[in-house]
Coordinates of N, CA and C and ligand atoms in Angstrom, one line a residue:
X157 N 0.9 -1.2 0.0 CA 0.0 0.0 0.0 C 0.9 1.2 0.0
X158 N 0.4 2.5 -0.9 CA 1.5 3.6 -1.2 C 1.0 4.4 0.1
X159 N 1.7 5.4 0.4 CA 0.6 6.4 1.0 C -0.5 7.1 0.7
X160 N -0.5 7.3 -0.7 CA -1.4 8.2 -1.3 C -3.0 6.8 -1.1
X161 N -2.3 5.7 -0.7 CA -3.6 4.6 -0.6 C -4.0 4.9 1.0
X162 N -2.9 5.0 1.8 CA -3.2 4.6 2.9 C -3.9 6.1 3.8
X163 N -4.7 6.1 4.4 CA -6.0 7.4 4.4 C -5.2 8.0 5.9
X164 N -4.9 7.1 6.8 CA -3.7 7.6 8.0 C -2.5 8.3 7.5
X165 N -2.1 8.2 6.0 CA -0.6 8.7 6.0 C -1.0 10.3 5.4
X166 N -0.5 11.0 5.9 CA -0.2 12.5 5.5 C -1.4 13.1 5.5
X167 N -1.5 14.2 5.0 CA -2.8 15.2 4.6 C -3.6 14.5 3.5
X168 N -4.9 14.4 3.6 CA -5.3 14.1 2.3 C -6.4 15.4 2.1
X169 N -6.3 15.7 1.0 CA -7.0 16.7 0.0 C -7.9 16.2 -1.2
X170 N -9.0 17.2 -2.0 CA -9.5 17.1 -2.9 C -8.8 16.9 -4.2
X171 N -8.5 15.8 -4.9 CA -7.6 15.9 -6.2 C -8.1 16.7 -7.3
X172 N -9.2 17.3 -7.8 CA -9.7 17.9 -8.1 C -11.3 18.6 -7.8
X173 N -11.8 19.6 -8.9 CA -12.9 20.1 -8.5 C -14.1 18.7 -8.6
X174 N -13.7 18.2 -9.2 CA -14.8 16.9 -9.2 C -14.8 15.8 -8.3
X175 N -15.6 16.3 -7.1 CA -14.4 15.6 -6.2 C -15.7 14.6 -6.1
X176 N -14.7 13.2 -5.2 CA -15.5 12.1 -5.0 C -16.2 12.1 -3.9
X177 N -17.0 11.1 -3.4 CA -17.6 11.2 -2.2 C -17.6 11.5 -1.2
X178 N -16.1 10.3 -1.0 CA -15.0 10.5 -0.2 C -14.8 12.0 0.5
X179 N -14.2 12.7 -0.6 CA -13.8 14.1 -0.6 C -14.2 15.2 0.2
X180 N -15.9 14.6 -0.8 CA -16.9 15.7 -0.1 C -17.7 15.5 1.2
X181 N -17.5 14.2 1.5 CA -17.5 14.4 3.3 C -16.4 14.4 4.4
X182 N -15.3 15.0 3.9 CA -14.4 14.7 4.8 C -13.7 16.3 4.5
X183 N -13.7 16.9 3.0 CA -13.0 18.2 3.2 C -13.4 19.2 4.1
X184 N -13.1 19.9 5.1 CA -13.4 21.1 5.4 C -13.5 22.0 4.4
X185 N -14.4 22.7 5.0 CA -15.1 24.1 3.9 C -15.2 25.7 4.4
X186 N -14.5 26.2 4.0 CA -14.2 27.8 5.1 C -14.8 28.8 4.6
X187 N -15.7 29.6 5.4 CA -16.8 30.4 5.0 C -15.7 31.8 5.7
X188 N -15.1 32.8 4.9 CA -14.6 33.6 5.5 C -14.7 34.9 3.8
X189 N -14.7 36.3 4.6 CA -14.2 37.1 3.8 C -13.2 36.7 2.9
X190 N -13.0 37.7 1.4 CA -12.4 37.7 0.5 C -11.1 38.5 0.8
X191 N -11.5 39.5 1.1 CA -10.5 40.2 1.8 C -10.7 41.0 3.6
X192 N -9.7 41.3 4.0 CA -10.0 41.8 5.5 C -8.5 42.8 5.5
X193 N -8.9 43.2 6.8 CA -8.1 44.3 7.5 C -7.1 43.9 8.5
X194 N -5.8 44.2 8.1 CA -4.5 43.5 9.3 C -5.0 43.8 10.5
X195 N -5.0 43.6 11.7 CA -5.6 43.5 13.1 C -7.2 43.6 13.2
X196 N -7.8 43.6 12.3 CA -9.6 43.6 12.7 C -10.2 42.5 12.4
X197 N -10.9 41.7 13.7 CA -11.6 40.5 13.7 C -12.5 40.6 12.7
X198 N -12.6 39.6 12.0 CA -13.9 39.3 11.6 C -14.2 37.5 11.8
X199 N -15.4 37.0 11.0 CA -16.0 35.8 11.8 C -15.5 34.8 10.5
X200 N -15.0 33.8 11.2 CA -14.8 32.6 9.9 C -15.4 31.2 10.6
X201 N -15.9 30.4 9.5 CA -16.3 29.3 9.6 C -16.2 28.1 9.2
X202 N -16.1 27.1 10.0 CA -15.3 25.8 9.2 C -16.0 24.6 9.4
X203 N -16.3 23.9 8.7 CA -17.5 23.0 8.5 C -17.0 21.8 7.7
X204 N -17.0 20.9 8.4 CA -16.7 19.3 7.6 C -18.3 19.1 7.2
X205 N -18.6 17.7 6.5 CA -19.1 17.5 6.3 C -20.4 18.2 5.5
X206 N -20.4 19.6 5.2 CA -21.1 20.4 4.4 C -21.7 19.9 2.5
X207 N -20.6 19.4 2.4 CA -20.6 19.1 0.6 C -21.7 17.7 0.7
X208 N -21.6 17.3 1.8 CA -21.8 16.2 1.7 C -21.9 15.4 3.3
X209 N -23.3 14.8 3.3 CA -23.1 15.0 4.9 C -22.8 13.7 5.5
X210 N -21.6 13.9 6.6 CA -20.9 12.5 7.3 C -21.6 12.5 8.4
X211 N -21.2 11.3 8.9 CA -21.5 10.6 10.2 C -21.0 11.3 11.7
X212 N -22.1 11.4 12.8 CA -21.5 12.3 13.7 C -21.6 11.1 15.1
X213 N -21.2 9.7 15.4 CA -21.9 8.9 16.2 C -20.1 8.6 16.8
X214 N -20.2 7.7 17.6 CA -19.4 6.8 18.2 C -18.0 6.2 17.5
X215 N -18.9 5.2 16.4 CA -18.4 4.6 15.8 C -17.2 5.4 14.8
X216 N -18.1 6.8 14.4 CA -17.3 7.5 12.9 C -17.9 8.7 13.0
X217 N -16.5 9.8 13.1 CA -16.8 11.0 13.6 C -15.7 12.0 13.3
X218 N -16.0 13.5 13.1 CA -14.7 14.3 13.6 C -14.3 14.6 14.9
X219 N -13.1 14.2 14.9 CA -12.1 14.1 16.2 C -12.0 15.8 16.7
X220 N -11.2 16.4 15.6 CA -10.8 17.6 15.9 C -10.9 19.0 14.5
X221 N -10.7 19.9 15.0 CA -11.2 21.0 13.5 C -9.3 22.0 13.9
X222 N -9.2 22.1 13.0 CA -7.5 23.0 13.2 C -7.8 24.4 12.3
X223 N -7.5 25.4 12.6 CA -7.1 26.5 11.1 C -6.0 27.3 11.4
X224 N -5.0 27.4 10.2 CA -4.0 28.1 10.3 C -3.9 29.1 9.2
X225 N -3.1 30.2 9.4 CA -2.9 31.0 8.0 C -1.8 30.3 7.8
X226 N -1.8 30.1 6.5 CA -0.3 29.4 6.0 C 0.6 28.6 7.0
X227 N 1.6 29.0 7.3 CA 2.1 27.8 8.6 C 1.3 28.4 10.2
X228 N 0.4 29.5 10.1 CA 0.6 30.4 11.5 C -0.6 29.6 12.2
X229 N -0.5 29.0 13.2 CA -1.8 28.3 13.5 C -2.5 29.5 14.4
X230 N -3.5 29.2 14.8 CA -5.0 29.9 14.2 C -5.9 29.3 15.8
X231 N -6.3 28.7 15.9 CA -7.3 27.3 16.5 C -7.0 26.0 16.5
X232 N -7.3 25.3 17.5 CA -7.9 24.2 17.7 C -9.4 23.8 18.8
X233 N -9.8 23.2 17.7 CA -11.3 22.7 18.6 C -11.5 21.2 18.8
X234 N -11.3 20.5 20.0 CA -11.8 19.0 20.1 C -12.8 18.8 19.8
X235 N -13.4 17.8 19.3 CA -15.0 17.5 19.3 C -15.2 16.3 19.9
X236 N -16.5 16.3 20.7 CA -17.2 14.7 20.9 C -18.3 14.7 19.8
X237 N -18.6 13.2 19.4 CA -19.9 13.0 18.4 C -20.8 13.0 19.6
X238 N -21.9 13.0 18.9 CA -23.2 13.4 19.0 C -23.4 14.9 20.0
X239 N -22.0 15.0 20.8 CA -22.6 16.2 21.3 C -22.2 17.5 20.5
X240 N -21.4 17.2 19.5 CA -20.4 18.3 19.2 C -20.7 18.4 17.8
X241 N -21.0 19.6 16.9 CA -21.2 19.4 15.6 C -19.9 19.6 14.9
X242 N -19.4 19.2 13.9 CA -18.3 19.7 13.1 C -18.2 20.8 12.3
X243 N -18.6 21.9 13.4 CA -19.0 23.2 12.5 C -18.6 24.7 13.4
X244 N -17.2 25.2 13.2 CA -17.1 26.0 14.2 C -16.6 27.4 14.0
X245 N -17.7 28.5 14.3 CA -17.5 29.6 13.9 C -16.8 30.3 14.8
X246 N -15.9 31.2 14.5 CA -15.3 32.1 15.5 C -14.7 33.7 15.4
X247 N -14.5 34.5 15.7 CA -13.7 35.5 15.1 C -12.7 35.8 15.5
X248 N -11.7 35.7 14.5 CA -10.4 35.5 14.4 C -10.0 36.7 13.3
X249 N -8.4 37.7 14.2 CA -7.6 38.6 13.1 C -6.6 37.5 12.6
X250 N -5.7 38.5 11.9 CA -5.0 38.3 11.0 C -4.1 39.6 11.1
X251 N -3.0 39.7 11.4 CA -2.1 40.9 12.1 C -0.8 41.4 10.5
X252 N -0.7 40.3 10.1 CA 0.1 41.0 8.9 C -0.4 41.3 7.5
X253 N -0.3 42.1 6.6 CA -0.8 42.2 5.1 C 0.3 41.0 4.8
X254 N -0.4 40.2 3.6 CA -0.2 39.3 3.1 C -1.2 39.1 1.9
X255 N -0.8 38.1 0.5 CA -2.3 37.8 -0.1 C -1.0 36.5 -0.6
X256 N -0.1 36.3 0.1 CA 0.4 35.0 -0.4 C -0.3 33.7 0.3
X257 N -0.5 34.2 1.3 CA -1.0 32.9 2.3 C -2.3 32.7 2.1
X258 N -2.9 30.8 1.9 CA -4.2 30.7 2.2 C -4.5 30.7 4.0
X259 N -5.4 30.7 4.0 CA -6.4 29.5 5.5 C -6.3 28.5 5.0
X260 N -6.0 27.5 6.0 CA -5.8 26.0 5.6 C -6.5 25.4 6.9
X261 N -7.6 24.6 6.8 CA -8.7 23.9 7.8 C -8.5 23.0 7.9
X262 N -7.7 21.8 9.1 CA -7.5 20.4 8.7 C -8.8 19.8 10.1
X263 N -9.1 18.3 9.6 CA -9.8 17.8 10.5 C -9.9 16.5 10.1
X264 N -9.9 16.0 11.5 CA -9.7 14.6 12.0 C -10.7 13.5 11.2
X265 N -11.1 13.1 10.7 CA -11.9 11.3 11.0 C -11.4 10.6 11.8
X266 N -11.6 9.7 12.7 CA -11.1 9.0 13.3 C -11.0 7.7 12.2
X267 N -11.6 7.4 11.3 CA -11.7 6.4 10.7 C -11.0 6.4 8.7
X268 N -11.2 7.7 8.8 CA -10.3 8.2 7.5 C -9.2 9.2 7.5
X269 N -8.7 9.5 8.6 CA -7.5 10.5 8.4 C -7.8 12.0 8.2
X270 N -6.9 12.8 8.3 CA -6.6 14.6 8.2 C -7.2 14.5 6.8
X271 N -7.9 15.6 6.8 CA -8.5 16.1 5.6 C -8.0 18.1 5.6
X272 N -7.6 18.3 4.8 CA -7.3 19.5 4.0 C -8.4 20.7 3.2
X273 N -9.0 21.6 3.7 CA -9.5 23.0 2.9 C -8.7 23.9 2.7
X274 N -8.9 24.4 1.7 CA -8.4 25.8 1.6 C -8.8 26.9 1.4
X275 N -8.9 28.0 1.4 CA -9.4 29.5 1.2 C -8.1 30.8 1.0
X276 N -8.5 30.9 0.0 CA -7.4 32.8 -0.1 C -8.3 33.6 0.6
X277 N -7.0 33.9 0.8 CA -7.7 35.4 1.8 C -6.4 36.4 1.4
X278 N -7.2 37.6 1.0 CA -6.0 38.8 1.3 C -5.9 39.7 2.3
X279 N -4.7 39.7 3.5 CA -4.7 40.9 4.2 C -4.5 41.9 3.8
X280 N -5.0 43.1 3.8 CA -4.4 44.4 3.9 C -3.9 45.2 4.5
Ligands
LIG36 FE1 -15.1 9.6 7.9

């Protein structure tokens, strides 16, 4: 088995816009401005299972929701299933102008590995 088979090894991401099933319940999806203001909060939101809706039980679940700007981390949120939705809004700045870096949303499956979103964002 390569890694790109095995669902525990590394980041996995959407290989294209046509994404598979798979994909679309497991990518994080980031609801945030286009652009924003260096030091001024605004509200961003990060949502697994949106494209396509996964399992929130015992058995098969998101573990955890992460966001960073580019390497800068950002959050972390634990989750329990059933009591915890995979869906976490919050408001968060962004202190430098930049429009190199995305937001990058990783989150757990316990049963299929880190999953990868992305979003540009430009600071000004
Ligand atoms: Fe899963």
């Amino acid at each position: 088995m390569t890694c790109e088979e095995d669902l525990f090894c590394g980041i996995k991401s959407a290989k294209s816009e046509d994404m598979t099933d798979l994909e679309k319940k497991h990518t994080p999806v980031i609801d945030a401005p286009e652009t924003v203001k260096a030091g001024e909060s605004f509200e961003v939101t990060v949502e697994v299972g949106k494209l396509m809706a996964h399992p929130n039980e015992e058995g098969h679940h998101f573990q955890w929701i992460e966001l960073w700007h580019g390497d800068t981390f950002i959050f972390r949120y634990d989750l329990t299933p059933v009591f915890s939705e995979p869906k976490i809004v919050a408001e968060i700045k962004l202190t430098h102008p930049h429009d190199e870096f995305e937001l990058r949303a990783l989150a757990r499956c316990n049963l299929h590995g880190v999953w990868e979103g992305r979003k540009k964002i430009r600071v000004e």
